[in-house]
PDB file of N, CA, C and O in Angstrom, chain B, residues numbered from 101:
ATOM      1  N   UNK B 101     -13.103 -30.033 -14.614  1.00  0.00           N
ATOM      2  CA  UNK B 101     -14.497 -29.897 -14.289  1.00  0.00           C
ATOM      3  C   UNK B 101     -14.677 -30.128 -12.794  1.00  0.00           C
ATOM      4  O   UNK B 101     -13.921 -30.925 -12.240  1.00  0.00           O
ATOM      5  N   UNK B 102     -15.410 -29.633 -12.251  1.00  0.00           N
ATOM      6  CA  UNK B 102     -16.077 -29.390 -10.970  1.00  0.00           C
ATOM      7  C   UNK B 102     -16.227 -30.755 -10.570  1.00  0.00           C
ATOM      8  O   UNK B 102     -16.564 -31.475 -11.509  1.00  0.00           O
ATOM      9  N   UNK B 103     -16.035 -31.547  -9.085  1.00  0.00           N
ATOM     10  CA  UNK B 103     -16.858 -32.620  -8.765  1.00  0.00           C
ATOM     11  C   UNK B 103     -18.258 -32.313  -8.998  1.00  0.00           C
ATOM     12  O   UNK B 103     -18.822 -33.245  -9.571  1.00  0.00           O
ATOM     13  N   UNK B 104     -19.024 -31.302  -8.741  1.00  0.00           N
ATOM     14  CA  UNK B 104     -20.425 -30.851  -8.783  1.00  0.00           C
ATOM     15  C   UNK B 104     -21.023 -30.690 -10.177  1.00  0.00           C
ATOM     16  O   UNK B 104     -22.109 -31.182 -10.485  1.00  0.00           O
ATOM     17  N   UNK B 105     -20.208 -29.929 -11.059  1.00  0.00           N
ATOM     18  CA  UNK B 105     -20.438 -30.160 -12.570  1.00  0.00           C
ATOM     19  C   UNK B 105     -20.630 -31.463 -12.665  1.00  0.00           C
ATOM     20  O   UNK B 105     -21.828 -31.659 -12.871  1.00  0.00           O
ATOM     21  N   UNK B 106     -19.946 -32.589 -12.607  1.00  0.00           N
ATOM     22  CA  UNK B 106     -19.602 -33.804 -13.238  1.00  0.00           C
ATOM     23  C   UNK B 106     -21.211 -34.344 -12.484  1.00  0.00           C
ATOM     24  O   UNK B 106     -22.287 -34.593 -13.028  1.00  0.00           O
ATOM     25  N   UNK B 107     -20.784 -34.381 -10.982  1.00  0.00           N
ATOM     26  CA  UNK B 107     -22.713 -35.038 -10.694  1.00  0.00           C
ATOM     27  C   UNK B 107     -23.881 -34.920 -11.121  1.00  0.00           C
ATOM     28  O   UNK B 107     -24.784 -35.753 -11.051  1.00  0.00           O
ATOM     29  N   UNK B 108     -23.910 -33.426 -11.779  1.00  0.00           N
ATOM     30  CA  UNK B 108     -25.216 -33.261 -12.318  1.00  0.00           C
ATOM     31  C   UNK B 108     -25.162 -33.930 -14.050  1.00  0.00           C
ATOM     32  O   UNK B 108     -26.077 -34.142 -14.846  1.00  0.00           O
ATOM     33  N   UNK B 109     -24.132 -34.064 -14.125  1.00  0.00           N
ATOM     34  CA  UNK B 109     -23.879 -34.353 -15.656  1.00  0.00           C
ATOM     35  C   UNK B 109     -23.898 -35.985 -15.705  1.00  0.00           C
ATOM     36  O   UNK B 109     -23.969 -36.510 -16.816  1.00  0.00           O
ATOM     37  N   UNK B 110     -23.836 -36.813 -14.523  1.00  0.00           N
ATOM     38  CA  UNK B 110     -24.117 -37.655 -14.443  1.00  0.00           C
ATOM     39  C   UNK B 110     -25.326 -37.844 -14.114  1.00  0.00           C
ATOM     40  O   UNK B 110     -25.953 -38.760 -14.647  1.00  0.00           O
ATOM     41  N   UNK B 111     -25.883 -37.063 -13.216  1.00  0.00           N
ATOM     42  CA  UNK B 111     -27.399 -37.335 -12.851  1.00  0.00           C
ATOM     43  C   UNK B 111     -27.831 -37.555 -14.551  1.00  0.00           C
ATOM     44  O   UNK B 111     -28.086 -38.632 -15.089  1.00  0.00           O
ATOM     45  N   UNK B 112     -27.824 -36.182 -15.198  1.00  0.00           N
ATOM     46  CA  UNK B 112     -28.820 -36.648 -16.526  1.00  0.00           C
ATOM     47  C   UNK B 112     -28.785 -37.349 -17.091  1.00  0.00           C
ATOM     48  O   UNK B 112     -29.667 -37.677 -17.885  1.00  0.00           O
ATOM     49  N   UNK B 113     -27.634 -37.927 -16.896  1.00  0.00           N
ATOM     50  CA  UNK B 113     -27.216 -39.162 -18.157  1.00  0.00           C
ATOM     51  C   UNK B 113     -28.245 -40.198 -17.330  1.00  0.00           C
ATOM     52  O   UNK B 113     -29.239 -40.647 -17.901  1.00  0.00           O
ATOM     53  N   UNK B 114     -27.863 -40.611 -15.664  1.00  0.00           N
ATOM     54  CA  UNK B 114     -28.723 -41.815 -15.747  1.00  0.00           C
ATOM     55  C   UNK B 114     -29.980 -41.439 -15.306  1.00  0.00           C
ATOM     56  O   UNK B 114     -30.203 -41.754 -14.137  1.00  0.00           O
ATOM     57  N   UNK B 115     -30.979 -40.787 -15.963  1.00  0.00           N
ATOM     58  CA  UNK B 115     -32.057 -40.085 -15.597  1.00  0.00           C
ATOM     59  C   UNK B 115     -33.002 -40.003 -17.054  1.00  0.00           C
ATOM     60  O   UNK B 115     -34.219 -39.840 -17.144  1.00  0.00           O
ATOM     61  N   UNK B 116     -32.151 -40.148 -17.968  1.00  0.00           N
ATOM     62  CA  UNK B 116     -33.112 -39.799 -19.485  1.00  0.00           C
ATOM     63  C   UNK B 116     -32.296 -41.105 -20.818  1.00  0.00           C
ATOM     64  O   UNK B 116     -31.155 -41.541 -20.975  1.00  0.00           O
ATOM     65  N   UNK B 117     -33.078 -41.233 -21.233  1.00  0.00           N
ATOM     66  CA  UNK B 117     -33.172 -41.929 -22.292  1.00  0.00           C
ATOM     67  C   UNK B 117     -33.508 -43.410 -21.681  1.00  0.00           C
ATOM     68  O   UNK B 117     -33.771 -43.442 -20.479  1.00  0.00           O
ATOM     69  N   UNK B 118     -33.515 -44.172 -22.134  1.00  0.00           N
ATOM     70  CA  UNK B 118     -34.358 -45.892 -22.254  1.00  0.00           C
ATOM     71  C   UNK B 118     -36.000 -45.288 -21.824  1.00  0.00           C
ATOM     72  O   UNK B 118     -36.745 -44.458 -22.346  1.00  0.00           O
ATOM     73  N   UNK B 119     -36.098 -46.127 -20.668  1.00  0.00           N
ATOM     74  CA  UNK B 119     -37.124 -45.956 -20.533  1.00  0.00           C
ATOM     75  C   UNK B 119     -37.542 -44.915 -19.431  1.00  0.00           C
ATOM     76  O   UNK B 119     -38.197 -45.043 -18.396  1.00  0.00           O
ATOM     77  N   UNK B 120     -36.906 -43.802 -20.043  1.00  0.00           N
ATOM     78  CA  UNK B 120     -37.275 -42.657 -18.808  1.00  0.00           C
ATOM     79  C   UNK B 120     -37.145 -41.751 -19.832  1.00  0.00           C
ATOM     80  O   UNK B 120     -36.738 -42.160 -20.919  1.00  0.00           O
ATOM     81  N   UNK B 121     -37.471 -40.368 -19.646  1.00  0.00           N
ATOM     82  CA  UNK B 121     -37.892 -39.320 -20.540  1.00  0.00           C
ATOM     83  C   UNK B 121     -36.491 -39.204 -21.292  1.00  0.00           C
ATOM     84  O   UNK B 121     -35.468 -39.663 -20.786  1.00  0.00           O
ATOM     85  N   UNK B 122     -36.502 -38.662 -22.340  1.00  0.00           N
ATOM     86  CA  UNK B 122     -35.516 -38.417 -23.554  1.00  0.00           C
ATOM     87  C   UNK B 122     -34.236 -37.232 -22.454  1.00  0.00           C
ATOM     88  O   UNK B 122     -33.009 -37.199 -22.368  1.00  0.00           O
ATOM     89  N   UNK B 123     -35.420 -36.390 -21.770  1.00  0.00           N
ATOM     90  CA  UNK B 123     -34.421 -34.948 -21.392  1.00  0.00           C
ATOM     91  C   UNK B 123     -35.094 -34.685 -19.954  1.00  0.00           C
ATOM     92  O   UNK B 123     -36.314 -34.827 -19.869  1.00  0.00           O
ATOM     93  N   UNK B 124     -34.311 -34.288 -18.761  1.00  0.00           N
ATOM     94  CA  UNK B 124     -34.948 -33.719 -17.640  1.00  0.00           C
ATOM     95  C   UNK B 124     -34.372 -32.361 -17.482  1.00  0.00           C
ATOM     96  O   UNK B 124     -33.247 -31.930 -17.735  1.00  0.00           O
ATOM     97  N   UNK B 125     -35.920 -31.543 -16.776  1.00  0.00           N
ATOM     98  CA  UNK B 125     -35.849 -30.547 -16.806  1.00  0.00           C
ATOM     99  C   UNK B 125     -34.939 -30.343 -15.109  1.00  0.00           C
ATOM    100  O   UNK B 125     -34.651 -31.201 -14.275  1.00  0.00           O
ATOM    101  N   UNK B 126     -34.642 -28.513 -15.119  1.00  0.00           N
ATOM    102  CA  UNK B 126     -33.810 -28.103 -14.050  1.00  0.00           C
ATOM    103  C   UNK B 126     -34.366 -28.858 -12.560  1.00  0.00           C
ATOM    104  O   UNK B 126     -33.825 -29.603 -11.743  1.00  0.00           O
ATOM    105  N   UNK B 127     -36.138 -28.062 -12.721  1.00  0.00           N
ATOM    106  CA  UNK B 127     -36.523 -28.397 -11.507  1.00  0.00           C
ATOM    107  C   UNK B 127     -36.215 -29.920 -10.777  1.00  0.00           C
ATOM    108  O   UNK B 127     -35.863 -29.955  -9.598  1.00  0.00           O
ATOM    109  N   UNK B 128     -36.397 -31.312 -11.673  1.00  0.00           N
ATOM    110  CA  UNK B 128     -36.587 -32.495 -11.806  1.00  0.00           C
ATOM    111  C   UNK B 128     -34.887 -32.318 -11.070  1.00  0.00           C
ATOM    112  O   UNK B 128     -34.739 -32.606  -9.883  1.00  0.00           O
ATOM    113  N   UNK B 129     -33.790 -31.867 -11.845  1.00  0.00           N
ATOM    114  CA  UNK B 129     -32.685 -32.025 -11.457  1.00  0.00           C
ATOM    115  C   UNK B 129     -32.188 -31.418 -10.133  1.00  0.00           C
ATOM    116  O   UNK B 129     -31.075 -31.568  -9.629  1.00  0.00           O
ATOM    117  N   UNK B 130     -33.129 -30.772  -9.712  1.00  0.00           N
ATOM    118  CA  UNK B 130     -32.561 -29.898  -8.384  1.00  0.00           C
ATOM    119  C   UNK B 130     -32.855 -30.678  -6.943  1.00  0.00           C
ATOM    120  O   UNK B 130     -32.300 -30.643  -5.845  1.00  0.00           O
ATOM    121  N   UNK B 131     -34.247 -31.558  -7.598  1.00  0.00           N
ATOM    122  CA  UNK B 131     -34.928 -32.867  -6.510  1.00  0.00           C
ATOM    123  C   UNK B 131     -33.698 -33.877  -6.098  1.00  0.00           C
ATOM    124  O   UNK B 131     -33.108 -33.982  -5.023  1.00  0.00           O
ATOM    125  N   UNK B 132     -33.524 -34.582  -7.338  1.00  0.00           N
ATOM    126  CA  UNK B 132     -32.262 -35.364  -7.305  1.00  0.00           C
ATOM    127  C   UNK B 132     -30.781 -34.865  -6.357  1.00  0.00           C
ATOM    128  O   UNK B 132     -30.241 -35.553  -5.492  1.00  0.00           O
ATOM    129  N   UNK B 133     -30.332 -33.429  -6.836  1.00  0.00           N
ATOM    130  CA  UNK B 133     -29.291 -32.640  -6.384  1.00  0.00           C
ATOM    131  C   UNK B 133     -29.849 -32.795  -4.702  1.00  0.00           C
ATOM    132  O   UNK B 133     -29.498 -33.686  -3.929  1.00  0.00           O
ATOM    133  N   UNK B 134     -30.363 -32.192  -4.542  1.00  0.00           N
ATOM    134  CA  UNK B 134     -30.879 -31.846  -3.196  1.00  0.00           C
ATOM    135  C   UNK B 134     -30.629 -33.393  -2.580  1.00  0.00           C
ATOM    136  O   UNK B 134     -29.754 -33.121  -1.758  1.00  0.00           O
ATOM    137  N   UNK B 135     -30.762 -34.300  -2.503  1.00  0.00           N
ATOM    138  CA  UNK B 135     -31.066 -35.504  -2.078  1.00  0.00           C
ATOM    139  C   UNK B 135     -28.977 -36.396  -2.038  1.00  0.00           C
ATOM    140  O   UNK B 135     -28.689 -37.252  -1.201  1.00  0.00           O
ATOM    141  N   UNK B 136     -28.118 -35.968  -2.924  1.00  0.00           N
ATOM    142  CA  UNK B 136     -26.966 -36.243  -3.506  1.00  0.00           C
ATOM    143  C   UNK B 136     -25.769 -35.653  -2.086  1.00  0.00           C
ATOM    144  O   UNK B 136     -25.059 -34.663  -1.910  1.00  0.00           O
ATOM    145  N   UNK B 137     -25.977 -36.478  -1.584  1.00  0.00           N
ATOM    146  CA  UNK B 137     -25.030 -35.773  -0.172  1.00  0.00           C
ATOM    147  C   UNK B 137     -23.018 -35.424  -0.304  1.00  0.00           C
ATOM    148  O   UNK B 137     -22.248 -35.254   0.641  1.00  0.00           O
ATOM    149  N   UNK B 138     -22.733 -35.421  -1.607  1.00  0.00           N
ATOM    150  CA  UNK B 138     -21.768 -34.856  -2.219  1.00  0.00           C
ATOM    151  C   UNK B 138     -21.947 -33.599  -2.581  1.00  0.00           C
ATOM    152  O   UNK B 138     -21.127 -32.752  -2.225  1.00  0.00           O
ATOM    153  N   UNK B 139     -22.746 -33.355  -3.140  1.00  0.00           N
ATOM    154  CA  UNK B 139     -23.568 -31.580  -4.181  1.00  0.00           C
ATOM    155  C   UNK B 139     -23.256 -31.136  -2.918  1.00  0.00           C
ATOM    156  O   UNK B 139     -23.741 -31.624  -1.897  1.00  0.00           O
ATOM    157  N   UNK B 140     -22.380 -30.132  -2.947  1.00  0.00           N
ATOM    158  CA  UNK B 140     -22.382 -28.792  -2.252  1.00  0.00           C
ATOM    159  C   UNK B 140     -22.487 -27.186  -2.773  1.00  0.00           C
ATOM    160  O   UNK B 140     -22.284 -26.262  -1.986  1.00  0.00           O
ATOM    161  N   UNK B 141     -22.787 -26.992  -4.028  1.00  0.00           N
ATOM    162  CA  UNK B 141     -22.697 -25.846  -4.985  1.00  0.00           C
ATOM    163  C   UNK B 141     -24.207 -25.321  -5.369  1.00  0.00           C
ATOM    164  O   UNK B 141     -25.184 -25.807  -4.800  1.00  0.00           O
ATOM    165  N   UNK B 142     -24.319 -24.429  -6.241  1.00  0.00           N
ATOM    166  CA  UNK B 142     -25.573 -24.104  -6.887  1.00  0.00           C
ATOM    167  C   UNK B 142     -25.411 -25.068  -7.771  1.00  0.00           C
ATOM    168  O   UNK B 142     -24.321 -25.521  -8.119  1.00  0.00           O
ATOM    169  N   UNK B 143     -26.556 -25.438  -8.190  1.00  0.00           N
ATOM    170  CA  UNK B 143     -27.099 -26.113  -9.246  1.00  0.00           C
ATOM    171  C   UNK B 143     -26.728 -25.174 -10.897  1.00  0.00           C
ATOM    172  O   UNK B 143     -25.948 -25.367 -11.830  1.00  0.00           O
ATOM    173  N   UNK B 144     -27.587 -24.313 -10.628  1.00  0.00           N
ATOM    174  CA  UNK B 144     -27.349 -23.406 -11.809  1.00  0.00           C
ATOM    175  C   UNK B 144     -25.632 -22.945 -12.496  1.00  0.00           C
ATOM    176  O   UNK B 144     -25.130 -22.707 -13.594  1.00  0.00           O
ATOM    177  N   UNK B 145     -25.345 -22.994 -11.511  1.00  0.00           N
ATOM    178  CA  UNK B 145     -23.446 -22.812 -11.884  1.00  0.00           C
ATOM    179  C   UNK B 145     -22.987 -24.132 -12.615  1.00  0.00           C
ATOM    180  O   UNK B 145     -22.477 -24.171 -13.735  1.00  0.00           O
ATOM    181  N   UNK B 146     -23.295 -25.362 -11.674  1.00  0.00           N
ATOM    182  CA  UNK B 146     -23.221 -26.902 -12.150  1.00  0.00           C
ATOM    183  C   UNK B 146     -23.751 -26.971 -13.661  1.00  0.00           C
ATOM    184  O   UNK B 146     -23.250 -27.311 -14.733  1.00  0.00           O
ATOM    185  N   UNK B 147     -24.955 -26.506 -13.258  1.00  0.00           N
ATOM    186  CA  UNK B 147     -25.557 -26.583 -15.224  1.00  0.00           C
ATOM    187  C   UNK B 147     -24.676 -26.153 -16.594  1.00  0.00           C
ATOM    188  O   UNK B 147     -24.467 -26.688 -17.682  1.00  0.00           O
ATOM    189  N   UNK B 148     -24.219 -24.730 -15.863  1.00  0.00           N
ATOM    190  CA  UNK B 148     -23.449 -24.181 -16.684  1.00  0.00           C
ATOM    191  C   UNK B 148     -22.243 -24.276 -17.001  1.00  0.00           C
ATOM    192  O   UNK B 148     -21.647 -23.794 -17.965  1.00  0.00           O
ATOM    193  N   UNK B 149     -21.850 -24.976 -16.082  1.00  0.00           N
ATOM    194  CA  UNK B 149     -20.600 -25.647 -16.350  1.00  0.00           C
ATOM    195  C   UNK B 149     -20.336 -26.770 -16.968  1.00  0.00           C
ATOM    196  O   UNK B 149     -19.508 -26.965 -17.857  1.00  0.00           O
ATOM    197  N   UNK B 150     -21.039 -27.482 -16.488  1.00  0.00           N
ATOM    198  CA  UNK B 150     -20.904 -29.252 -17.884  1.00  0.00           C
ATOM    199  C   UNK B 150     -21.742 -28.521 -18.939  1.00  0.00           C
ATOM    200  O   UNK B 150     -21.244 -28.980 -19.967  1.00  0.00           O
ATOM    201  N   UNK B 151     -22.921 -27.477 -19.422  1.00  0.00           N
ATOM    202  CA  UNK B 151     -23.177 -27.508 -20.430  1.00  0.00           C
ATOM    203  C   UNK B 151     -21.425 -26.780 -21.330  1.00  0.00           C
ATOM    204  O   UNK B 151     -20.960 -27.158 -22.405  1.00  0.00           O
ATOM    205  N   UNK B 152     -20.948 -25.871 -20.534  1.00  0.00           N
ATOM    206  CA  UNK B 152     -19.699 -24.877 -21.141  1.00  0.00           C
ATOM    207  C   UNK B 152     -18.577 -26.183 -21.805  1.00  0.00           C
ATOM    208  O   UNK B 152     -17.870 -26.120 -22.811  1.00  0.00           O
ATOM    209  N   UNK B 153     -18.790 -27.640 -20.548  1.00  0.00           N
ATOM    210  CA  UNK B 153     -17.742 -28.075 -21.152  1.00  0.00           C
ATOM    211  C   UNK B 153     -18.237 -29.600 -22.060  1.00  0.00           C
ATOM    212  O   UNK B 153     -17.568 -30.625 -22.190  1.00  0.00           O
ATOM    213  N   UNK B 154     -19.359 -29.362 -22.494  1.00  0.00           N
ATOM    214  CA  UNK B 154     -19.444 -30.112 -23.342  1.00  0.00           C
ATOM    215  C   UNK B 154     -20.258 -31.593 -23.221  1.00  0.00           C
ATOM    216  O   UNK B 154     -20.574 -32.317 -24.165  1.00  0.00           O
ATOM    217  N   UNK B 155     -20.526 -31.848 -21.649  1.00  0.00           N
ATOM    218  CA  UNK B 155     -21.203 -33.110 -20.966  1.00  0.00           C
ATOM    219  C   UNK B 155     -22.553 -33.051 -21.409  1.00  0.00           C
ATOM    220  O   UNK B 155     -23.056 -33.984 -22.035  1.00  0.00           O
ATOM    221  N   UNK B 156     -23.225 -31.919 -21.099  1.00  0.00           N
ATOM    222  CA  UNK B 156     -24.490 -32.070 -20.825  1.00  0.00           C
ATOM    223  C   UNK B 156     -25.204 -30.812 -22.579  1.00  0.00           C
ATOM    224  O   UNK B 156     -24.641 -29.989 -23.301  1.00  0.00           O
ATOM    225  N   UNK B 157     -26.340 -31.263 -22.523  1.00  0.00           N
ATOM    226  CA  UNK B 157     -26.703 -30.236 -24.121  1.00  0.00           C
ATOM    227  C   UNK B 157     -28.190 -30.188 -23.613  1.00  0.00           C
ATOM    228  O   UNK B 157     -28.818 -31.069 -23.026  1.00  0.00           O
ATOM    229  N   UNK B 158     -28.707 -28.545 -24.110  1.00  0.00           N
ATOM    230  CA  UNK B 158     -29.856 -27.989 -23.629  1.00  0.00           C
ATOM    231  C   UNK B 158     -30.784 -28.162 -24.982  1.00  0.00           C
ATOM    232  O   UNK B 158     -30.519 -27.762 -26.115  1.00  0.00           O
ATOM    233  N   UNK B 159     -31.734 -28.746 -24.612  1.00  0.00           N
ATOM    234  CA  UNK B 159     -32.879 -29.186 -25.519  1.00  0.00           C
ATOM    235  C   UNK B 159     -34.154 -28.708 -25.143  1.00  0.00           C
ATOM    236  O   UNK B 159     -34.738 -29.454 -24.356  1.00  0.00           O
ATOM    237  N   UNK B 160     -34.877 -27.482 -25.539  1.00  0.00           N
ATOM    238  CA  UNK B 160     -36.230 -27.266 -25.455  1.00  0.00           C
ATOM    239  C   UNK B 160     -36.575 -26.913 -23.945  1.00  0.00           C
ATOM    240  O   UNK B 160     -37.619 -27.286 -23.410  1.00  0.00           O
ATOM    241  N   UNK B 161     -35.476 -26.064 -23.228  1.00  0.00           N
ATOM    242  CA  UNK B 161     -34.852 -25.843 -21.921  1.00  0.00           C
ATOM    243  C   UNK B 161     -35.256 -26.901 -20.799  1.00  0.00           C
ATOM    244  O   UNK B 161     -35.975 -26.814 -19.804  1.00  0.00           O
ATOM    245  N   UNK B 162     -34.671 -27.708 -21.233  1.00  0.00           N
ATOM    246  CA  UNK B 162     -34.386 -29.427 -20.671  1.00  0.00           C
ATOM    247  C   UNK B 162     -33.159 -29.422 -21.357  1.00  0.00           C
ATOM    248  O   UNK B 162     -32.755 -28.593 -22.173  1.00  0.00           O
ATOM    249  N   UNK B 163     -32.196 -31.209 -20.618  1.00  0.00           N
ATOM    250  CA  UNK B 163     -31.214 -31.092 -20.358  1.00  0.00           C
ATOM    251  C   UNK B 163     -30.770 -32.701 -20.897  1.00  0.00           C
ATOM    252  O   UNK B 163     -31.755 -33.355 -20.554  1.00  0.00           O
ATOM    253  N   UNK B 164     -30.237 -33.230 -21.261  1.00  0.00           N
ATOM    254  CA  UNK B 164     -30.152 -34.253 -22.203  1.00  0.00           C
ATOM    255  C   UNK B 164     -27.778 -34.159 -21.951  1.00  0.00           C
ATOM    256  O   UNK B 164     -26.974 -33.250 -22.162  1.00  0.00           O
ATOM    257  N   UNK B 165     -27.599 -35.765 -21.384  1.00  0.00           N
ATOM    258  CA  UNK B 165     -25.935 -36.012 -21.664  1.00  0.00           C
ATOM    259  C   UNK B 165     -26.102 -36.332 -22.950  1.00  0.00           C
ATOM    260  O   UNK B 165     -27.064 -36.653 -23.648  1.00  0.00           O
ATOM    261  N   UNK B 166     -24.382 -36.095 -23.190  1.00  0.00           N
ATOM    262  CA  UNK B 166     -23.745 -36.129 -24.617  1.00  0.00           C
ATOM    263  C   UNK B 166     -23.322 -36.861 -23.979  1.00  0.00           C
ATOM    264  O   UNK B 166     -23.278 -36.841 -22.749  1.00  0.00           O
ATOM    265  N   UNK B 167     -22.741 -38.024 -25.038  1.00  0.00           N
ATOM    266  CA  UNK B 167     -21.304 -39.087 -25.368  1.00  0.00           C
ATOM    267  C   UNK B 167     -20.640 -38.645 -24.449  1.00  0.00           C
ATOM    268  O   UNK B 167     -20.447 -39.396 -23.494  1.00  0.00           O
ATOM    269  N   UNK B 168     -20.047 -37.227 -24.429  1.00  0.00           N
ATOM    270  CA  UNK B 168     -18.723 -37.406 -23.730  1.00  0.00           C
ATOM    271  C   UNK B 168     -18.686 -37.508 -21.979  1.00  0.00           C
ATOM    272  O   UNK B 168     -17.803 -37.387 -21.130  1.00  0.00           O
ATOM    273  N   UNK B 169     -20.379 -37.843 -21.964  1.00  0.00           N
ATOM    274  CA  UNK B 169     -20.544 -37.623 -20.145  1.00  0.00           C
ATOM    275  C   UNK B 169     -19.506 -38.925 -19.300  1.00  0.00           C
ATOM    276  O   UNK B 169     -19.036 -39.003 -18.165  1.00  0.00           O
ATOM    277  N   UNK B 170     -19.462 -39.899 -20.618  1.00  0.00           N
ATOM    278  CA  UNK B 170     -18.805 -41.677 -20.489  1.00  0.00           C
ATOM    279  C   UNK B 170     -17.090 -41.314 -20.107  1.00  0.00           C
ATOM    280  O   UNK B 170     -16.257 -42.164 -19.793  1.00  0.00           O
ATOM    281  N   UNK B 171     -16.828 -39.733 -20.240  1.00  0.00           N
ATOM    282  CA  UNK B 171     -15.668 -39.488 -19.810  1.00  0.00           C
ATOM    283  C   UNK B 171     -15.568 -39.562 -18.305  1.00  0.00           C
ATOM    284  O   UNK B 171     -14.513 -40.098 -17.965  1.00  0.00           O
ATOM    285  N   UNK B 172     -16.268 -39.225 -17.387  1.00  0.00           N
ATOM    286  CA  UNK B 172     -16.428 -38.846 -16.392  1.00  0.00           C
ATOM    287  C   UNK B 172     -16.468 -40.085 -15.702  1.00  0.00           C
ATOM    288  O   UNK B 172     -16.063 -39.875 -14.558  1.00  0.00           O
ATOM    289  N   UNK B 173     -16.760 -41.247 -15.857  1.00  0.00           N
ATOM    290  CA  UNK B 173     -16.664 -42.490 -15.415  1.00  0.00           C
ATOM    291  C   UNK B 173     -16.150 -43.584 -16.218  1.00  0.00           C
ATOM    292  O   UNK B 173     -16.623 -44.288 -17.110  1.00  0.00           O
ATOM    293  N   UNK B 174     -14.513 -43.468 -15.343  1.00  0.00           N
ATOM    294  CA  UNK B 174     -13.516 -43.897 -16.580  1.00  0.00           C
ATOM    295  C   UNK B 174     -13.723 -45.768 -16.635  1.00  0.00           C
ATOM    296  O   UNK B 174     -13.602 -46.187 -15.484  1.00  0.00           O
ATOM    297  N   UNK B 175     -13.991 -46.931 -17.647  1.00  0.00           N
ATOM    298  CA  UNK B 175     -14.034 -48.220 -17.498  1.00  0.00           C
ATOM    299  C   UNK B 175     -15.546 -47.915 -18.370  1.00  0.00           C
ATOM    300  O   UNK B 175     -15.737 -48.947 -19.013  1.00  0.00           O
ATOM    301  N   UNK B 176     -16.566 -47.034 -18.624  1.00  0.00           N
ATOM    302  CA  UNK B 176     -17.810 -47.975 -18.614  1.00  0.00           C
ATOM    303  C   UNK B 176     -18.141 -46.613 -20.249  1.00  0.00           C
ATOM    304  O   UNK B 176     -17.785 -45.462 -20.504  1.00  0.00           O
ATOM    305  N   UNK B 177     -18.886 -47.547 -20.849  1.00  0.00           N
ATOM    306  CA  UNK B 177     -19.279 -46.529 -21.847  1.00  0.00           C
ATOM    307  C   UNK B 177     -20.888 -46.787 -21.977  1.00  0.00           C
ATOM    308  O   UNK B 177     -21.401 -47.680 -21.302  1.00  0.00           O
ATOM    309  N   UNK B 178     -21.657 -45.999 -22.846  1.00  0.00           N
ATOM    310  CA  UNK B 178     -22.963 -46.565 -23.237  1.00  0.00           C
ATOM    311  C   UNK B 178     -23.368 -47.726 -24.092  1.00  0.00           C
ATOM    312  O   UNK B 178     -23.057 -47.869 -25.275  1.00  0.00           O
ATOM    313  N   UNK B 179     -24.179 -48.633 -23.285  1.00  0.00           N
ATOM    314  CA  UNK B 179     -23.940 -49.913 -24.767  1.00  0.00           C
ATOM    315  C   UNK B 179     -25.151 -49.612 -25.011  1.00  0.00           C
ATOM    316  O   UNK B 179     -25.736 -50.131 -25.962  1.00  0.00           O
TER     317      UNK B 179
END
């Protein structure tokens, strides 16, 4: 996976669920991206790539991590 895949697939993870919306949408994610002085890619490619490999899952075209995003940052899981 992409360093750039993996950031956005991390952005959502720490961006939705507790006490922040369930799912963020593209636009919401492109604010964040834009601001991430690593992101050097399209966004939209990034999307499509952690969704292809399984990180990230499209909900009600919003964007919600899976379990396996805890791959991507090896030591820490969701408690």
């Amino acid at each position: 996976m992409s360093e750039n895949a993996a950031i956005v697939a991390r952005i959502i993870e720490h961006n939705t669920g507790g006490q922040n919306r369930a799912t963020i949408d593209r636009d919401h994610i492109g604010v964040i991206v834009s601001q991430h002085g690593r992101f050097d890619g399209d966004i939209d490619d990034s999307i499509a790539e952690a969704l292809a490999e399984g990180y990230i899952e499209e909900q009600d075209d919003e964007y919600v991590a899976t379990d396996r995003v805890w791959e991507l940052v090896p030591g820490t899981s969701r408690s």
